[in-house]
Amino acid sequence: IGRLFGKKVVLNYHSGEAEDHLRCWPRTSVPIMKLADALIVPSPYLVDVFRKFGLQATAVANIIDVGRFKFHERKPLLPIFLSNRNLYPLYNVACIVRAFAIIQQKFPEAKLRIAGDGRQRAALEALVRELKLRNVEFYGLVAPDKMSDLYDEAHVFLNSSNIDNMPGSILESFASGLPVVSTNAGGIPYIITHERTGLLVPKNDHHAMASWAIHLLESPELAESIAHNAYEESPAYT
């Protein structure tokens, strides 16, 4: 249609499921995408994925408004954890809940705040009860202008997605001074360097997530270094 009317077409693609989409529907997806005048993706990860299928993409990074977030040091670093992903299977928030159960055995006063909503909420609330966890709060959907308060109050950000590209919540954690423990799904290793700007663990491994989160709490120098290094990355996403 764009060609019919003499218009340029820019295709913006941002799903972390790109490789699965292209592999499952190669005879339709790839030829249609080749018709676009420009294929724009938010991360080098997707540039690499599309290259496998003969598609040339250009990365234009997701952005954050750093003015909405306040960087401050966590001294001392407290066991107050935040998750900010919708409650769907691909984000695997259950992994965070199970990791928190291990953390709370060592730090009984630990708190977990879960922002976001979705069809898994009831199951996650049942898992919290089954594991007899304390201090777990479900906030549901939080307006963007209110999220900065949750980042400000938290001390460690947890992300356990199984499929991902360039999560804005991780970038927002960078800007807020929150050290991040995340799975290594999809494009996340393109924005987090392990033990420099965050901590990476295998997908669906709640034991590893708990272990690194505990290590952060017991290694304040590492947590401080990670938070500062990540904050220095923030201007790249403005």
Short mmCIF file of C-alpha atoms in Angstrom, two decimals:
data_model
loop_
_atom_site.label_atom_id
_atom_site.label_comp_id
_atom_site.label_asym_id
_atom_site.label_seq_id
_atom_site.Cartn_x
_atom_site.Cartn_y
_atom_site.Cartn_z
CA ILE A 1 0.00 0.00 0.00
CA GLY A 2 2.87 2.33 0.82
CA ARG A 3 4.42 1.74 -2.58
CA LEU A 4 1.07 2.24 -4.30
CA PHE A 5 0.85 5.72 -2.80
CA GLY A 6 4.55 6.49 -3.21
CA LYS A 7 5.19 6.50 0.54
CA LYS A 8 8.23 5.21 2.38
CA VAL A 9 7.54 2.48 4.92
CA VAL A 10 9.40 2.19 8.23
CA LEU A 11 8.80 -1.05 10.11
CA ASN A 12 9.44 -0.87 13.85
CA TYR A 13 9.85 -4.29 15.45
CA HIS A 14 10.44 -4.70 19.19
CA SER A 15 9.37 -8.18 20.29
CA GLY A 16 11.89 -10.39 22.02
CA GLU A 17 10.19 -13.33 20.25
CA ALA A 18 11.57 -12.26 16.85
CA GLU A 19 13.63 -15.39 16.22
CA ASP A 20 10.66 -17.64 16.96
CA HIS A 21 8.38 -15.56 14.71
CA LEU A 22 10.81 -15.59 11.80
CA ARG A 23 11.58 -19.29 12.12
CA CYS A 24 7.92 -20.33 12.35
CA TRP A 25 6.66 -18.15 9.45
CA PRO A 26 9.65 -17.66 7.13
CA ARG A 27 7.65 -17.75 3.89
CA THR A 28 5.44 -14.83 4.95
CA SER A 29 7.29 -12.78 7.57
CA VAL A 30 10.68 -12.46 5.87
CA PRO A 31 9.46 -11.46 2.36
CA ILE A 32 7.01 -8.93 3.83
CA MET A 33 9.68 -7.37 6.04
CA LYS A 34 12.01 -7.10 3.04
CA LEU A 35 9.46 -4.80 1.39
CA ALA A 36 9.97 -2.13 4.07
CA ASP A 37 12.29 0.77 3.27
CA ALA A 38 13.75 0.60 6.78
CA LEU A 39 13.57 -1.99 9.55
CA ILE A 40 14.09 -0.40 12.97
CA VAL A 41 14.67 -2.37 16.16
CA PRO A 42 15.52 -1.19 19.68
CA SER A 43 18.67 -3.22 20.31
CA PRO A 44 21.74 -4.79 18.67
CA TYR A 45 20.32 -8.12 19.82
CA LEU A 46 17.50 -7.89 17.27
CA VAL A 47 19.92 -6.62 14.61
CA ASP A 48 21.80 -9.89 15.07
CA VAL A 49 18.59 -11.96 15.05
CA PHE A 50 17.34 -10.40 11.80
CA ARG A 51 20.76 -10.79 10.17
CA LYS A 52 20.39 -14.58 10.50
CA PHE A 53 17.35 -14.36 8.22
CA GLY A 54 18.91 -12.06 5.64
CA LEU A 55 17.23 -8.92 6.98
CA GLN A 56 19.15 -5.69 7.56
CA ALA A 57 17.94 -3.84 10.62
CA THR A 58 19.07 -0.62 12.30
CA ALA A 59 19.09 -0.23 16.07
CA VAL A 60 17.44 2.82 17.60
CA ALA A 61 17.54 2.25 21.35
CA ASN A 62 14.58 2.40 23.69
CA ILE A 63 14.74 5.61 25.66
CA ILE A 64 14.00 6.70 29.21
CA ASP A 65 13.32 10.12 30.64
CA VAL A 66 16.06 10.29 33.25
CA GLY A 67 14.42 13.38 34.72
CA ARG A 68 11.63 11.16 36.07
CA PHE A 69 14.00 9.06 38.18
CA LYS A 70 16.20 9.99 41.13
CA PHE A 71 19.58 8.36 41.57
CA HIS A 72 20.59 7.80 45.16
CA GLU A 73 22.96 5.44 46.90
CA ARG A 74 21.60 2.63 49.03
CA LYS A 75 23.69 2.75 52.20
CA PRO A 76 23.15 0.35 53.76
CA LEU A 77 21.73 -1.90 51.03
CA LEU A 78 18.52 -3.37 52.43
CA PRO A 79 16.63 -6.52 51.34
CA ILE A 80 13.83 -4.57 49.63
CA PHE A 81 13.22 -6.07 46.19
CA LEU A 82 11.19 -4.79 43.25
CA SER A 83 9.76 -6.53 40.18
CA ASN A 84 8.15 -4.42 37.46
CA ARG A 85 6.94 -6.76 34.74
CA ASN A 86 3.41 -7.75 33.77
CA LEU A 87 2.25 -11.06 35.14
CA TYR A 88 2.42 -13.25 32.03
CA PRO A 89 4.26 -16.54 31.48
CA LEU A 90 7.10 -15.09 29.37
CA TYR A 91 8.12 -12.79 32.27
CA ASN A 92 8.17 -15.74 34.71
CA VAL A 93 7.58 -13.71 37.87
CA ALA A 94 7.08 -17.03 39.68
CA CYS A 95 10.87 -17.45 39.46
CA ILE A 96 11.27 -14.22 41.46
CA VAL A 97 8.76 -15.41 44.07
CA ARG A 98 10.65 -18.70 44.49
CA ALA A 99 13.97 -16.87 44.68
CA PHE A 100 12.51 -14.58 47.31
CA ALA A 101 11.52 -17.60 49.41
CA ILE A 102 15.21 -18.56 49.60
CA ILE A 103 16.25 -14.97 50.31
CA GLN A 104 13.72 -14.65 53.12
CA GLN A 105 15.16 -17.70 54.85
CA LYS A 106 18.40 -15.76 55.27
CA PHE A 107 16.87 -12.30 55.64
CA PRO A 108 13.53 -12.75 57.46
CA GLU A 109 12.77 -9.02 57.18
CA ALA A 110 13.11 -9.03 53.37
CA LYS A 111 10.35 -7.39 51.32
CA LEU A 112 9.18 -8.00 47.76
CA ARG A 113 7.09 -5.49 45.80
CA ILE A 114 5.51 -6.66 42.56
CA ALA A 115 4.27 -4.02 40.12
CA GLY A 116 2.28 -5.08 37.06
CA ASP A 117 -0.79 -7.18 36.40
CA GLY A 118 -1.87 -10.06 34.19
CA ARG A 119 -3.60 -13.40 34.05
CA GLN A 120 -1.05 -15.08 36.34
CA ARG A 121 -1.74 -12.82 39.28
CA ALA A 122 -4.06 -15.26 41.10
CA ALA A 123 -1.59 -18.11 40.63
CA LEU A 124 1.28 -15.96 41.91
CA GLU A 125 -0.70 -14.88 44.96
CA ALA A 126 -1.45 -18.56 45.62
CA LEU A 127 2.26 -19.38 45.30
CA VAL A 128 3.09 -16.70 47.88
CA ARG A 129 0.61 -18.30 50.29
CA GLU A 130 1.89 -21.81 49.53
CA LEU A 131 5.47 -20.76 50.31
CA LYS A 132 4.26 -18.94 53.46
CA LEU A 133 6.05 -15.75 52.45
CA ARG A 134 5.78 -12.50 54.35
CA ASN A 135 6.08 -8.90 53.18
CA VAL A 136 5.05 -9.55 49.57
CA GLU A 137 2.90 -6.82 48.04
CA PHE A 138 1.13 -6.88 44.67
CA TYR A 139 0.62 -3.34 43.38
CA GLY A 140 -1.19 -4.16 40.14
CA LEU A 141 -0.82 -1.73 37.25
CA VAL A 142 1.10 1.37 38.31
CA ALA A 143 0.89 4.63 36.38
CA PRO A 144 4.24 5.62 34.83
CA ASP A 145 4.41 8.83 36.88
CA LYS A 146 4.04 6.78 40.07
CA MET A 147 6.64 4.11 39.26
CA SER A 148 9.53 6.39 40.15
CA ASP A 149 8.40 6.25 43.80
CA LEU A 150 8.62 2.43 43.81
CA TYR A 151 12.08 2.54 42.25
CA ASP A 152 13.12 5.11 44.83
CA GLU A 153 11.94 2.97 47.76
CA ALA A 154 13.44 -0.31 46.49
CA HIS A 155 17.05 -1.43 46.93
CA VAL A 156 17.42 -4.29 44.39
CA PHE A 157 15.61 -4.90 41.10
CA LEU A 158 14.81 -8.48 40.05
CA ASN A 159 13.91 -9.56 36.52
CA SER A 160 13.28 -13.19 35.61
CA SER A 161 11.94 -13.09 32.04
CA ASN A 162 12.34 -16.11 29.76
CA ILE A 163 11.91 -14.03 26.58
CA ASP A 164 13.01 -10.41 26.35
CA ASN A 165 14.58 -7.71 24.23
CA MET A 166 15.43 -4.39 25.90
CA PRO A 167 13.27 -4.01 29.04
CA GLY A 168 12.57 -0.40 29.92
CA SER A 169 12.28 -1.43 33.57
CA ILE A 170 15.97 -2.36 33.64
CA LEU A 171 16.94 0.97 32.09
CA GLU A 172 14.77 2.75 34.66
CA SER A 173 16.54 0.81 37.42
CA PHE A 174 19.87 2.01 36.01
CA ALA A 175 18.68 5.62 36.25
CA SER A 176 17.40 5.07 39.80
CA GLY A 177 20.59 3.58 41.21
CA LEU A 178 19.05 0.13 41.70
CA PRO A 179 21.44 -2.81 41.25
CA VAL A 180 19.82 -5.36 38.93
CA VAL A 181 19.77 -9.16 39.08
CA SER A 182 18.28 -10.52 35.84
CA THR A 183 18.04 -13.61 33.72
CA ASN A 184 20.17 -13.61 30.57
CA ALA A 185 17.15 -13.84 28.25
CA GLY A 186 17.29 -12.46 24.71
CA GLY A 187 18.77 -8.99 24.48
CA ILE A 188 19.42 -8.47 28.19
CA PRO A 189 23.14 -9.41 27.96
CA TYR A 190 23.44 -6.63 25.37
CA ILE A 191 22.57 -4.03 28.04
CA ILE A 192 23.91 -5.72 31.21
CA THR A 193 27.54 -6.71 31.62
CA HIS A 194 27.76 -9.31 34.38
CA GLU A 195 29.32 -7.98 37.60
CA ARG A 196 29.83 -4.56 35.99
CA THR A 197 26.37 -3.08 35.32
CA GLY A 198 24.29 -5.88 36.78
CA LEU A 199 24.20 -9.58 37.58
CA LEU A 200 23.05 -12.20 35.08
CA VAL A 201 21.65 -15.64 35.88
CA PRO A 202 20.34 -18.49 33.70
CA LYS A 203 16.68 -18.45 32.73
CA ASN A 204 14.23 -20.08 35.13
CA ASP A 205 16.91 -20.63 37.78
CA HIS A 206 15.50 -19.24 41.02
CA HIS A 207 18.38 -20.73 43.04
CA ALA A 208 20.93 -18.70 41.04
CA MET A 209 18.81 -15.56 41.29
CA ALA A 210 18.55 -15.94 45.06
CA SER A 211 22.26 -16.69 45.39
CA TRP A 212 23.32 -13.55 43.50
CA ALA A 213 20.77 -11.39 45.29
CA ILE A 214 22.12 -12.58 48.64
CA HIS A 215 25.67 -12.01 47.38
CA LEU A 216 24.74 -8.40 46.59
CA LEU A 217 23.37 -7.84 50.09
CA GLU A 218 26.53 -9.31 51.59
CA SER A 219 28.87 -7.38 49.26
CA PRO A 220 27.93 -3.69 49.52
CA GLU A 221 31.03 -2.62 47.57
CA LEU A 222 29.93 -4.73 44.60
CA ALA A 223 26.37 -3.38 44.81
CA GLU A 224 27.64 0.19 44.91
CA SER A 225 29.98 -0.37 41.98
CA ILE A 226 27.24 -1.97 39.87
CA ALA A 227 24.78 0.82 40.65
CA HIS A 228 27.24 3.55 39.68
CA ASN A 229 28.40 1.78 36.51
CA ALA A 230 24.80 1.21 35.41
CA TYR A 231 23.86 4.81 36.13
CA GLU A 232 26.71 5.96 33.90
CA GLU A 233 25.11 3.94 31.08
CA SER A 234 21.83 5.87 31.39
CA PRO A 235 22.72 8.73 28.98
CA ALA A 236 23.00 6.16 26.18
CA TYR A 237 19.22 5.66 26.49
CA THR A 238 18.04 9.27 26.44
#
